Coordinates of N, CA and C and ligand atoms in Angstrom, one line a residue:
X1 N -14.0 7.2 12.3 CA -12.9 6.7 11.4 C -11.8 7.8 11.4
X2 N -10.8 7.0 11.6 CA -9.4 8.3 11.0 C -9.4 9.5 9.4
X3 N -8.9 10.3 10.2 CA -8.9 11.0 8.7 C -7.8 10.3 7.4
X4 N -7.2 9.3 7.7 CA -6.2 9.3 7.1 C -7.3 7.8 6.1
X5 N -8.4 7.7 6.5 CA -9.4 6.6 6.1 C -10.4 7.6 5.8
X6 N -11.0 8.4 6.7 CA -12.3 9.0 6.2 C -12.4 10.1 4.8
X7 N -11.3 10.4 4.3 CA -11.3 11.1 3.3 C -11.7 11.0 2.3
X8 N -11.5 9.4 2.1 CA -11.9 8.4 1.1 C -13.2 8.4 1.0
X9 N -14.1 9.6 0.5 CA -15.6 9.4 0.3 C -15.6 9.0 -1.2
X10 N -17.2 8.9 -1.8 CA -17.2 8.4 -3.2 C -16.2 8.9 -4.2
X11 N -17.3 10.6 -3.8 CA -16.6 11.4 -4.5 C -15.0 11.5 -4.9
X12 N -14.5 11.7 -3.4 CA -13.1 11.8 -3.8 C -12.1 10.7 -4.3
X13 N -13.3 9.5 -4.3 CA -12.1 8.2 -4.6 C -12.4 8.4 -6.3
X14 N -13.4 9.7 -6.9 CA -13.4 9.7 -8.3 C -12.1 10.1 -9.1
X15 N -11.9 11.3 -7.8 CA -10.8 12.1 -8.1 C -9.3 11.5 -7.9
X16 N -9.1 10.5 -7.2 CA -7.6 10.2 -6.6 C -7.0 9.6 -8.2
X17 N -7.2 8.5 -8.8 CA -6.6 8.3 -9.8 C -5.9 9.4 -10.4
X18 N -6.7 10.3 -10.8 CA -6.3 11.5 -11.6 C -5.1 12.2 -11.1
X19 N -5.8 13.0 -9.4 CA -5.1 13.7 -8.9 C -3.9 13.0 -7.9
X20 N -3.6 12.2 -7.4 CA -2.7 11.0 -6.5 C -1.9 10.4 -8.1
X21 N -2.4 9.3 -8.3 CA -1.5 8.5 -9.6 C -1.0 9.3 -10.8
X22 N -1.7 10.5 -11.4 CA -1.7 11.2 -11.9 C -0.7 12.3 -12.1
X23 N -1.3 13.3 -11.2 CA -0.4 14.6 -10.6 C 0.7 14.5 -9.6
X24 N 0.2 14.0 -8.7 CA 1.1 13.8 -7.5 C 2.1 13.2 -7.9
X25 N 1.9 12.0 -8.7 CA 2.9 10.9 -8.2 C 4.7 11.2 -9.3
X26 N 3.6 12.0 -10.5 CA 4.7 12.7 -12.0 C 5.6 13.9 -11.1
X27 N 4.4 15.1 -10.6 CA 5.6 16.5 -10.5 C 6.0 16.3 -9.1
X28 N 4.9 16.2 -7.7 CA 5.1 16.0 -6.3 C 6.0 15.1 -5.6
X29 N 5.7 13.9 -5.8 CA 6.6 12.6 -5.4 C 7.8 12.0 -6.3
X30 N 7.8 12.8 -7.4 CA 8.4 12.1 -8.4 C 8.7 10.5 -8.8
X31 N 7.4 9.8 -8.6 CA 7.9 7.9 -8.6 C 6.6 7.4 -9.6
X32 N 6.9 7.4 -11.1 CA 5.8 7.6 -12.0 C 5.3 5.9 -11.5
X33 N 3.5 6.5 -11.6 CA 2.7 5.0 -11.5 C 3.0 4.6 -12.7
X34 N 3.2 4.2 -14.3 CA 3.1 4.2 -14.7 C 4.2 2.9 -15.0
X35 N 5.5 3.8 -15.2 CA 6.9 2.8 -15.5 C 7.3 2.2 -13.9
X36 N 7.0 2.9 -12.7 CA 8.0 2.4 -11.4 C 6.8 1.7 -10.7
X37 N 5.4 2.7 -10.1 CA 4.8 1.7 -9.1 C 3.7 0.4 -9.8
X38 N 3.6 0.6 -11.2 CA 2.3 -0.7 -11.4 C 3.5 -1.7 -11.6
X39 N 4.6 -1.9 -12.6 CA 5.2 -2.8 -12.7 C 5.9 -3.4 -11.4
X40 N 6.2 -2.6 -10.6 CA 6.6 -3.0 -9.2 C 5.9 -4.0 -8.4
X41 N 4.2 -3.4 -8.5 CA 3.1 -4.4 -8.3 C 3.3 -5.3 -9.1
X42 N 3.3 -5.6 -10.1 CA 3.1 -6.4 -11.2 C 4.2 -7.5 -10.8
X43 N 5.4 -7.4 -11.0 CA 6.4 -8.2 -10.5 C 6.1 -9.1 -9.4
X44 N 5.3 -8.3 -8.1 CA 5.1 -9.1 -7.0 C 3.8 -10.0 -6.9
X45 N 2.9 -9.7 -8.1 CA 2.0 -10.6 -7.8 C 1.5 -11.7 -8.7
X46 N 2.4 -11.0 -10.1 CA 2.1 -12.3 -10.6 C 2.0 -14.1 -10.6
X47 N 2.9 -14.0 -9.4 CA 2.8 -15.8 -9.6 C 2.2 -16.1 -8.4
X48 N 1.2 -15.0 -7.6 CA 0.5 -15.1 -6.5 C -0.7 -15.6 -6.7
X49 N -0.7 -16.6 -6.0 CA -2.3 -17.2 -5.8 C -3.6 -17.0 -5.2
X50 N -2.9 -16.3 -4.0 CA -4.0 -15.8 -3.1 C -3.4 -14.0 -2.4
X51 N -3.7 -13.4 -2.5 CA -3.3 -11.9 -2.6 C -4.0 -11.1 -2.0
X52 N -3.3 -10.4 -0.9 CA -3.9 -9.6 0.2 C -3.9 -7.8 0.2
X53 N -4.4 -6.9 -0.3 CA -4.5 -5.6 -0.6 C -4.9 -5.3 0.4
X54 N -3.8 -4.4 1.2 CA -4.3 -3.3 2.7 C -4.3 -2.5 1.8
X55 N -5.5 -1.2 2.3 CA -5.8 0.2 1.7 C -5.7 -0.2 0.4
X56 N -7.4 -0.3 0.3 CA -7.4 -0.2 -1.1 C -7.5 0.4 -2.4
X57 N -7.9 1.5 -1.5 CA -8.1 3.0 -2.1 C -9.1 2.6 -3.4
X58 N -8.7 3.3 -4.4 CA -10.0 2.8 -5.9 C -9.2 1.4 -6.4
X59 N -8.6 0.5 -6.0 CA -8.4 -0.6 -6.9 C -8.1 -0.7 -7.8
X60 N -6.7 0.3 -8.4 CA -6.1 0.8 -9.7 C -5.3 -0.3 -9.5
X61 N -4.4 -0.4 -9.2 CA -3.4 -1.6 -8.8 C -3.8 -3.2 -9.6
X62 N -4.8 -3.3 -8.5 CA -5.0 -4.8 -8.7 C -6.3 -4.9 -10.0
X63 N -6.9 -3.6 -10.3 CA -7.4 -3.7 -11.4 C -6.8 -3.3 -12.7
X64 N -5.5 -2.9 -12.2 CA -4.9 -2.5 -13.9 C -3.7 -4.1 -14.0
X65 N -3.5 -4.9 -13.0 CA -3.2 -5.7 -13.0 C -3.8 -6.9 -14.0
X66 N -4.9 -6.6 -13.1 CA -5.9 -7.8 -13.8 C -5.8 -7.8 -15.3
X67 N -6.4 -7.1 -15.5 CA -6.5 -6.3 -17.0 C -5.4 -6.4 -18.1
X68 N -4.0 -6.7 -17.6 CA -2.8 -6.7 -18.1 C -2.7 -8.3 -18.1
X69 N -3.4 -8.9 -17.4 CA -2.7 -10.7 -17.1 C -1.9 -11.2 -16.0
X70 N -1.8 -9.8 -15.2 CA -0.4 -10.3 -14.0 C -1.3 -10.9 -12.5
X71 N -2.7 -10.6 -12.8 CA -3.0 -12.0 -11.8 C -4.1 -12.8 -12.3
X72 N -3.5 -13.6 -13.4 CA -4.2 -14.8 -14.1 C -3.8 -16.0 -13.0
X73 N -2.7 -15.9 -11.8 CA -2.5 -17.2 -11.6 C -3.4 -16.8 -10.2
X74 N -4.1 -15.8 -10.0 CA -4.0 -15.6 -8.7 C -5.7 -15.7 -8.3
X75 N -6.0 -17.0 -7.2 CA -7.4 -17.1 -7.2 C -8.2 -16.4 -6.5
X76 N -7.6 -15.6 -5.6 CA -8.1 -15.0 -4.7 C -7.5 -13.3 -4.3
X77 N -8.5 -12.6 -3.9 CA -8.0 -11.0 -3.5 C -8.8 -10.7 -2.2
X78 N -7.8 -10.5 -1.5 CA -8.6 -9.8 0.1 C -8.3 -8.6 -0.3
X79 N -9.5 -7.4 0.0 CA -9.2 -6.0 0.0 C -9.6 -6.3 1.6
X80 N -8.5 -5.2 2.1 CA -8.6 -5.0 3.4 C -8.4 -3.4 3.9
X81 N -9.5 -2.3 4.3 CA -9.1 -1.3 4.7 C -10.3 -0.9 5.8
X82 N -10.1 -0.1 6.0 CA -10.7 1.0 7.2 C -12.4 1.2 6.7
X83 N -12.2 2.2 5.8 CA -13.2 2.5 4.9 C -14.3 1.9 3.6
X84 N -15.5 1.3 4.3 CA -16.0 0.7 3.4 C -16.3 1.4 2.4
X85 N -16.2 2.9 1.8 CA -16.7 3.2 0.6 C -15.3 2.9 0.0
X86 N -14.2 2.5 0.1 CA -13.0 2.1 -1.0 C -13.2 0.7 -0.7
X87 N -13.8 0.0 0.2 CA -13.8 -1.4 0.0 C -14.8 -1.8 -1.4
X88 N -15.6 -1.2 -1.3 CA -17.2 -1.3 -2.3 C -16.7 -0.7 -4.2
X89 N -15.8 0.5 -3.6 CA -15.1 0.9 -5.1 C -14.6 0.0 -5.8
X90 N -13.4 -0.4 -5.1 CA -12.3 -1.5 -5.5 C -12.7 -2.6 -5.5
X91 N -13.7 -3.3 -4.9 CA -14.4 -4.6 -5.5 C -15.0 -4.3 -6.9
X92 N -15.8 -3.5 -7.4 CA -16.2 -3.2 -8.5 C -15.4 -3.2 -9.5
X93 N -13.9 -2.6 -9.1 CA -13.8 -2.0 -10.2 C -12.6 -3.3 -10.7
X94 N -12.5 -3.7 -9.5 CA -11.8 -5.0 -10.4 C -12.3 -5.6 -10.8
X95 N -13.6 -6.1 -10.4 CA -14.7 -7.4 -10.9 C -14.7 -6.4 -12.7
X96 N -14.6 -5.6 -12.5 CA -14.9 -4.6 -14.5 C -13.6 -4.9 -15.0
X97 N -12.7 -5.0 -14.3 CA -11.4 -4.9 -15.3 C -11.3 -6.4 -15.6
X98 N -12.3 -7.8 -15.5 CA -12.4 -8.6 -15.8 C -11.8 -10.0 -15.3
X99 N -11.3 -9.4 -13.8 CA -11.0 -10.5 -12.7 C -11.7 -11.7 -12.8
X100 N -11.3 -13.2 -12.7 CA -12.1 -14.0 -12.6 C -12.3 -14.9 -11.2
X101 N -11.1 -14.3 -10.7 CA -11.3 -15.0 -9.1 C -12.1 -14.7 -7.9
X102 N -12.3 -14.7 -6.7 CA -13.2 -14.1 -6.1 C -12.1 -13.5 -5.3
X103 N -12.8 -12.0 -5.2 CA -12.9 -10.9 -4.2 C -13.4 -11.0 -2.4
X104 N -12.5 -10.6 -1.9 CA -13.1 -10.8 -0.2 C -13.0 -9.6 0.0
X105 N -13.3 -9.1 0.7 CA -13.4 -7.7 1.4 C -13.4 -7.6 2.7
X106 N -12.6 -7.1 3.9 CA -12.6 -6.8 5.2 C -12.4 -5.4 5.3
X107 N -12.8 -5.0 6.5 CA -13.1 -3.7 6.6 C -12.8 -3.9 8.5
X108 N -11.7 -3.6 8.4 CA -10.4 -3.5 9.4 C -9.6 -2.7 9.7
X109 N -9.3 -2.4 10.9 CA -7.9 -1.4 11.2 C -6.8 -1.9 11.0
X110 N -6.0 -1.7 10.3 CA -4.5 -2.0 10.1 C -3.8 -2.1 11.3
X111 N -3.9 -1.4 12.6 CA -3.3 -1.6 13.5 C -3.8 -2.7 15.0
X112 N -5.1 -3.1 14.1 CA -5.7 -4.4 15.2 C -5.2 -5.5 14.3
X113 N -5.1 -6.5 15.1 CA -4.6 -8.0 14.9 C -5.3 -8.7 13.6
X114 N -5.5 -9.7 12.9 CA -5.9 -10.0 12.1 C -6.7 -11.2 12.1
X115 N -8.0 -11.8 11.9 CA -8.7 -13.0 12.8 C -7.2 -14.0 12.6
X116 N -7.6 -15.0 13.3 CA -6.5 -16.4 13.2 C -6.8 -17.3 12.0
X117 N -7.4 -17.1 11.3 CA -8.0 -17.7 10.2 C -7.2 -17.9 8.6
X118 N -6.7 -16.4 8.5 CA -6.1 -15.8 8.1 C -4.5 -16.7 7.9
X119 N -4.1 -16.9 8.8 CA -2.7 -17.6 9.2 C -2.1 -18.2 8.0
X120 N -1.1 -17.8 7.2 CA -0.3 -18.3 6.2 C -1.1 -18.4 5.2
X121 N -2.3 -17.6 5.1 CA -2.8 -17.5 3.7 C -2.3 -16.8 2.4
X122 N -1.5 -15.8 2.3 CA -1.3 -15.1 1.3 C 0.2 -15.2 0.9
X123 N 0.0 -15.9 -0.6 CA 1.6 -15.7 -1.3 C 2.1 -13.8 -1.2
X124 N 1.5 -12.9 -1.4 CA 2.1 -11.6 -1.5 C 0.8 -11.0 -0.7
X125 N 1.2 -9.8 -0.1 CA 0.8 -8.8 0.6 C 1.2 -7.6 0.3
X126 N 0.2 -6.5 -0.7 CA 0.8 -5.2 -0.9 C 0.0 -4.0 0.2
X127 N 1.4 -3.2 0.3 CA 1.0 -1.8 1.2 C 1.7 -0.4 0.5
X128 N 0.3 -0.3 -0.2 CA 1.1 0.9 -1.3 C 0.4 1.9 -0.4
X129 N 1.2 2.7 -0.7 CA 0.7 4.2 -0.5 C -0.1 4.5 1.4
X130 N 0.2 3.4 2.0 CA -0.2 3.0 3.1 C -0.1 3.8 4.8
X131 N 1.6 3.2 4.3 CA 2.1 4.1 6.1 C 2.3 5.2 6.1
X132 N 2.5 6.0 4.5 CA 2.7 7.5 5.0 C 1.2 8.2 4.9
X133 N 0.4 7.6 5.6 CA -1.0 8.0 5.8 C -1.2 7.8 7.4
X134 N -0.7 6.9 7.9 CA -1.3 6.3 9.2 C -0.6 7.6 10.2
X135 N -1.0 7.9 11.4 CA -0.6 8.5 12.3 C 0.2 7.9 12.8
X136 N 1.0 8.7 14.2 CA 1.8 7.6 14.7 C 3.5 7.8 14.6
X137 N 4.6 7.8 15.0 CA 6.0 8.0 15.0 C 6.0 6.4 14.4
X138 N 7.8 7.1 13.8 CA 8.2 6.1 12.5 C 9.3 5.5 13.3
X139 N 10.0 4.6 13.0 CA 9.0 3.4 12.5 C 8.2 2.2 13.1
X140 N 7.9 3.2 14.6 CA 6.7 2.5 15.1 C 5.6 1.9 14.3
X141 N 5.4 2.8 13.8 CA 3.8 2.5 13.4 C 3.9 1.4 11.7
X142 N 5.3 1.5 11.2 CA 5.8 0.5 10.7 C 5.7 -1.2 11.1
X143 N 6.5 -0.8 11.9 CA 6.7 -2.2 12.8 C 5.7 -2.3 13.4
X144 N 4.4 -1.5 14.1 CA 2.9 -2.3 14.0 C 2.5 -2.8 13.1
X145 N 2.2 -2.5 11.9 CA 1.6 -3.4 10.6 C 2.3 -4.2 10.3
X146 N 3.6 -4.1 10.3 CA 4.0 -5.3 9.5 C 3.7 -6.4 11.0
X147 N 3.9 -6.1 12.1 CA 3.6 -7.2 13.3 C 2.0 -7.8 12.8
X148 N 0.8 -6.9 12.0 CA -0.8 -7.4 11.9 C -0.3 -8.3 10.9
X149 N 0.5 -7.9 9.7 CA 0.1 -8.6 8.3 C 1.1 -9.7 8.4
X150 N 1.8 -9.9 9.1 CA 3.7 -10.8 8.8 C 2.7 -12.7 9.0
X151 N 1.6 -12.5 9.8 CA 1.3 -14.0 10.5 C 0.2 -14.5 9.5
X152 N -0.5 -13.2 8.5 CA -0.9 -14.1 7.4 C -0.4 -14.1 6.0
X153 N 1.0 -13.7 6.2 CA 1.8 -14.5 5.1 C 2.2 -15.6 4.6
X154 N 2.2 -16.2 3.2 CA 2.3 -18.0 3.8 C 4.3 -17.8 3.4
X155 N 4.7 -19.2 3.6 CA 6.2 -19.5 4.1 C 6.8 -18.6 2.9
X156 N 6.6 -19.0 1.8 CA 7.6 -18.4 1.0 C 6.9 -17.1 0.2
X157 N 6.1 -16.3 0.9 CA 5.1 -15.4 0.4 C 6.2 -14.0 0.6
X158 N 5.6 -12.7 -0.1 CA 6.2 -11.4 -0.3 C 5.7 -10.4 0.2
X159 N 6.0 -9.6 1.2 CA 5.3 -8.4 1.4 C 6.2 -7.5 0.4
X160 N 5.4 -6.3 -0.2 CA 5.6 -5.7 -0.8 C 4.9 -4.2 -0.7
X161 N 5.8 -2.6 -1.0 CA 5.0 -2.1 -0.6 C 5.0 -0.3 -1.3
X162 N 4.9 0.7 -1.5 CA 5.6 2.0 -1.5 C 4.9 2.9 -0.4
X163 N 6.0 3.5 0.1 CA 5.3 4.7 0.6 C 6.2 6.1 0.4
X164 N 6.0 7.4 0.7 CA 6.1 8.3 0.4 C 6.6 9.0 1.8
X165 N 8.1 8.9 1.9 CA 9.0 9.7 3.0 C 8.6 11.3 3.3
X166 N 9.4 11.5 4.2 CA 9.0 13.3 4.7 C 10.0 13.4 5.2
X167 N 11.1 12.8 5.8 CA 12.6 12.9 6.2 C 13.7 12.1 5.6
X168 N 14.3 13.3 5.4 CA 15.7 12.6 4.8 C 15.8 12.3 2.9
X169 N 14.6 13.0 2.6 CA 14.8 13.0 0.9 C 14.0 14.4 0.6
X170 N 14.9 14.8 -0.6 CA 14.5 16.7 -1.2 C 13.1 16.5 -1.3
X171 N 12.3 17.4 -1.1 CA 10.8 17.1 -1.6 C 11.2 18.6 -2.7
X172 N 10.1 18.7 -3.3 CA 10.1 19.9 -4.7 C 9.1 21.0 -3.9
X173 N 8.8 21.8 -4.4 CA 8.4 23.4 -3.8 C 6.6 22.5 -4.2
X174 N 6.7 21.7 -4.8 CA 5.2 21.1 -4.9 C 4.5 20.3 -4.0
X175 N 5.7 19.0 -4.0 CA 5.8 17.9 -2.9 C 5.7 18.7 -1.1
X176 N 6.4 19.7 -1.3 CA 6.5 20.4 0.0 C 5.2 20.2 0.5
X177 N 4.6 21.9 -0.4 CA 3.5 22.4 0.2 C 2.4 21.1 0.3
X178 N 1.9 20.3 -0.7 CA 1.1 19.0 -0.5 C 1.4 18.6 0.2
X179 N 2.5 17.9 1.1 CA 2.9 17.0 2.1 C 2.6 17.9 3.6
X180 N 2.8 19.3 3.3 CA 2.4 20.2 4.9 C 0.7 19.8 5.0
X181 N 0.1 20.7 3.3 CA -1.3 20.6 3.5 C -1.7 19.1 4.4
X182 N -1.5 18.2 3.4 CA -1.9 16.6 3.5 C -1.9 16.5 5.6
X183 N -0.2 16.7 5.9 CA -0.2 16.6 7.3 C -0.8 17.5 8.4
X184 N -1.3 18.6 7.9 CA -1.8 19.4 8.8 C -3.4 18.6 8.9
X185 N -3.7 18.2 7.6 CA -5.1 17.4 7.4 C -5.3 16.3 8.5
X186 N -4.4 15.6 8.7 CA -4.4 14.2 9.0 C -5.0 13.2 8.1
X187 N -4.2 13.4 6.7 CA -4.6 12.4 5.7 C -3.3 11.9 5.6
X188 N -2.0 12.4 6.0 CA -0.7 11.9 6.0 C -0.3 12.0 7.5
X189 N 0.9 10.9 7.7 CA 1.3 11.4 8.8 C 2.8 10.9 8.6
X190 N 3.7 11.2 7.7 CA 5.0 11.2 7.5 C 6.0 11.9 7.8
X191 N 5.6 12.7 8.6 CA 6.8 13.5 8.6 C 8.1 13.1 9.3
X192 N 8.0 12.4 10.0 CA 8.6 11.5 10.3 C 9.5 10.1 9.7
X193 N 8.8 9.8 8.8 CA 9.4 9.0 7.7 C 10.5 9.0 7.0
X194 N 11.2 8.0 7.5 CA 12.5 8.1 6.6 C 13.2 6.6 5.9
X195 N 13.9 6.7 5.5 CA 14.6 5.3 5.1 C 14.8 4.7 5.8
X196 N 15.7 5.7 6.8 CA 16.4 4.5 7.8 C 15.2 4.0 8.7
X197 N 14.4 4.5 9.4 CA 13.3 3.8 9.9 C 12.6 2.9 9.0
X198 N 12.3 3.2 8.1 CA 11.5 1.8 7.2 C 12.9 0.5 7.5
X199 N 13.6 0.9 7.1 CA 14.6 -0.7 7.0 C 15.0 -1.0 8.0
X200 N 14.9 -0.2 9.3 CA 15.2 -0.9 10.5 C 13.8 -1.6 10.8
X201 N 13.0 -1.1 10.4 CA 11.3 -2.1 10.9 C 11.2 -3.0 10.0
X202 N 11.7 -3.1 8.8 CA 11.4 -4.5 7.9 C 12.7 -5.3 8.2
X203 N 14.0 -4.9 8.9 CA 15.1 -5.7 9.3 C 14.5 -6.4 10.7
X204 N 13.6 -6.1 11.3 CA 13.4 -6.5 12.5 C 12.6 -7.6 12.3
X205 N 11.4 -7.3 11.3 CA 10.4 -8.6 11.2 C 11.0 -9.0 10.1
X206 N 11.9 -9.2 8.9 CA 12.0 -10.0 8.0 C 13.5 -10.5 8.0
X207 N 14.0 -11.5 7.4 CA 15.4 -12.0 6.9 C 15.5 -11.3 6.1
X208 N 14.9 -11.2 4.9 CA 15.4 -10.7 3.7 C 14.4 -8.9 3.1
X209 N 14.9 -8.4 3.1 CA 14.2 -7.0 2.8 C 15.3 -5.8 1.8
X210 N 14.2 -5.4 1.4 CA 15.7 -4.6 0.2 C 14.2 -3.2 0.2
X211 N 15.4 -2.1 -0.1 CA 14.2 -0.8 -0.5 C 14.5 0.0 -1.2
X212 N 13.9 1.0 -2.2 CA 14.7 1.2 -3.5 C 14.0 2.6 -3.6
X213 N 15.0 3.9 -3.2 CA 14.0 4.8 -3.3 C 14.0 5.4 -4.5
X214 N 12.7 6.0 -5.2 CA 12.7 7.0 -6.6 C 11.7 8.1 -6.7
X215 N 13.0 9.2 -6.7 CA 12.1 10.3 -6.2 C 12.0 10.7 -4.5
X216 N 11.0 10.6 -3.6 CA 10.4 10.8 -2.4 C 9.7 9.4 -2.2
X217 N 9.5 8.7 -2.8 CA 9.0 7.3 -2.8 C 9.9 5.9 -2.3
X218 N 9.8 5.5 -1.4 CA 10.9 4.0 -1.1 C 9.4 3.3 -1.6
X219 N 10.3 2.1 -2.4 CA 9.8 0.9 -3.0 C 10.0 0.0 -1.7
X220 N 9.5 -1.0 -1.4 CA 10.5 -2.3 -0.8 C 9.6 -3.6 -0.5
X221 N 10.1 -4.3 -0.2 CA 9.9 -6.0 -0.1 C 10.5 -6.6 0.1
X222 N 10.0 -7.9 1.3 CA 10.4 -8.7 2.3 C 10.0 -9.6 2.5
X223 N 11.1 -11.1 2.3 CA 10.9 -12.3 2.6 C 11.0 -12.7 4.1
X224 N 10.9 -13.8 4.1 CA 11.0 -14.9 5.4 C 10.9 -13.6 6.6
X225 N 9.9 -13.9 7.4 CA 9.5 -13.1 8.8 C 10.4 -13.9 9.6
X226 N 11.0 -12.8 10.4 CA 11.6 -13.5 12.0 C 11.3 -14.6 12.4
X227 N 11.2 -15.4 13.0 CA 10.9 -16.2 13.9 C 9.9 -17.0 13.4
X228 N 9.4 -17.4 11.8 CA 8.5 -18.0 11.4 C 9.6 -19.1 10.7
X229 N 9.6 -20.6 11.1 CA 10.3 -21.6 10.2 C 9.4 -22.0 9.5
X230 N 10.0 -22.2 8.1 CA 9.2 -22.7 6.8 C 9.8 -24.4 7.0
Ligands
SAM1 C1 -3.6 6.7 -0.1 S1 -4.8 5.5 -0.1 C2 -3.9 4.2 -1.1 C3 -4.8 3.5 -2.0 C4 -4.1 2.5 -2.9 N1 -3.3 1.5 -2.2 C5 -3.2 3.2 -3.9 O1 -1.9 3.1 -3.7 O2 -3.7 3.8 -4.8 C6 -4.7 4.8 1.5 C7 -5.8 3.8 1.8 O3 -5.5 3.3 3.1 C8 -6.7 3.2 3.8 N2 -6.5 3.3 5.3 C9 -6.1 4.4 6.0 N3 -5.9 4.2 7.2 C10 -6.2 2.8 7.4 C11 -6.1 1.9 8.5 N4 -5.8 2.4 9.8 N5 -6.4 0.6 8.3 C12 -6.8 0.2 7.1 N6 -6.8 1.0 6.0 C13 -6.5 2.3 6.2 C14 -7.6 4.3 3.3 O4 -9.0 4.1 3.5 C15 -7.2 4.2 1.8 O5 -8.0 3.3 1.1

């Protein structure tokens, strides 16, 4: 498994809320989970019915979602990641935050194809915290995922997403040093990351795409895929 997947042991997925949504996201990245990234989620999936989570890391998201009402309309959740000990986390922990729909779980590489099965299934698609993990030059490795996930979106469905830049925005003497550590690790691979690459890879597969950055963090989300007529 990649390091940018294998990190994610039990143990450390005890720790990530705390230290990632926590620490990181208040002094390091400056893009509070709190007021900017859960409502961001929240916006995108409330009126989703069927809802696709790549990297699911501990299932904060879609279980602090639950929890709140923002997916009462939504009957279904695909967790999809690399690593089955965040697959096994984040099913739990939403089934506790009092989810009533059913949970799927795949345990997939982001950068292989997706079964055909899949095809136009999901009103929203989130990729939080996602690509500035994966290896790979930007916004290559962009424009590969969105090419896995674009074909099981359905017609009028949302990808939505945040990740965490390394070019082209101030990082803090905090953000710094974590973002070298992280990349020398191979649990990030951003350095490369910039605005302008994210919006030329979501201008290429989508009609409509907007990105909003706060802090070191770009927000963004994208309608209608290229070449798909509704
Ligand atoms: C930083 S965590 C983000 C977790 C969660 N989305 C959040 O924002 O709190 C990155 C997640 O992506 C998964 N991941 C890393 N590389 C992957 C790949 N190539 N394919 C699928 N999942 C991957 C990791 O296992 C981990 O669960």
């Amino acid at each position: 498994m990649e390091p940018s997947a294998s990190i994610y042991t039990t143990f450390n997925l005890r720790l990530y809320d705390f230290v990632v949504l926590v620490i990181s996201n208040a002094f390091a990245w400056r893009c509070s989970t709190r007021s900017t990234l859960l409502p961001f989620y929240q916006k995108h999936t409330k009126e989703s019915s069927a809802h696709l989570e790549v990297g699911s890391g501990t299932g904060y998201y879609p279980a602090t979602a639950a929890s709140s009402g923002a997916l009462s309309k939504t009957r279904l959740i695909t967790l999809c990641d690399l690593n089955p000990n965040t697959l096994a986390y984040s099913k739990s922990r939403i089934a506790s935050a009092g989810y009533r729909g059913s949970i799927e779980t795949l345990e997939h590489n982001i950068f292989h194809p997706l079964a055909q099965d899949v095809r136009g299934k999901y009103d929203s698609i989130a990729l939080y915290y996602l690509l500035h993990c994966l290896p790979g030059s930007f916004p290559q490795k962009a424009t590969d995922v969105f090419a896995t996930v674009v074909p099981a979106l359905a017609p009028n469905g949302v990808l939505f997403g945040a990740t965490i830049l390394g070019k082209g925005v101030e990082h803090n003497w905090f953000g710094s040093r974590l973002m070298g550590l992280y990349n020398k690790k191979g649990m990030f691979g951003n350095t490369g990351d910039s605005e302008e690459g994210l919006k030329e890879a979501l201008g290429e597969a989508f009609e409509e795409s907007e990105v909003t950055i706060v802090g070191v963090v770009a927000l963004f989300e994208a309608r209608k895929p290229r070449g798909v007529t509704n």
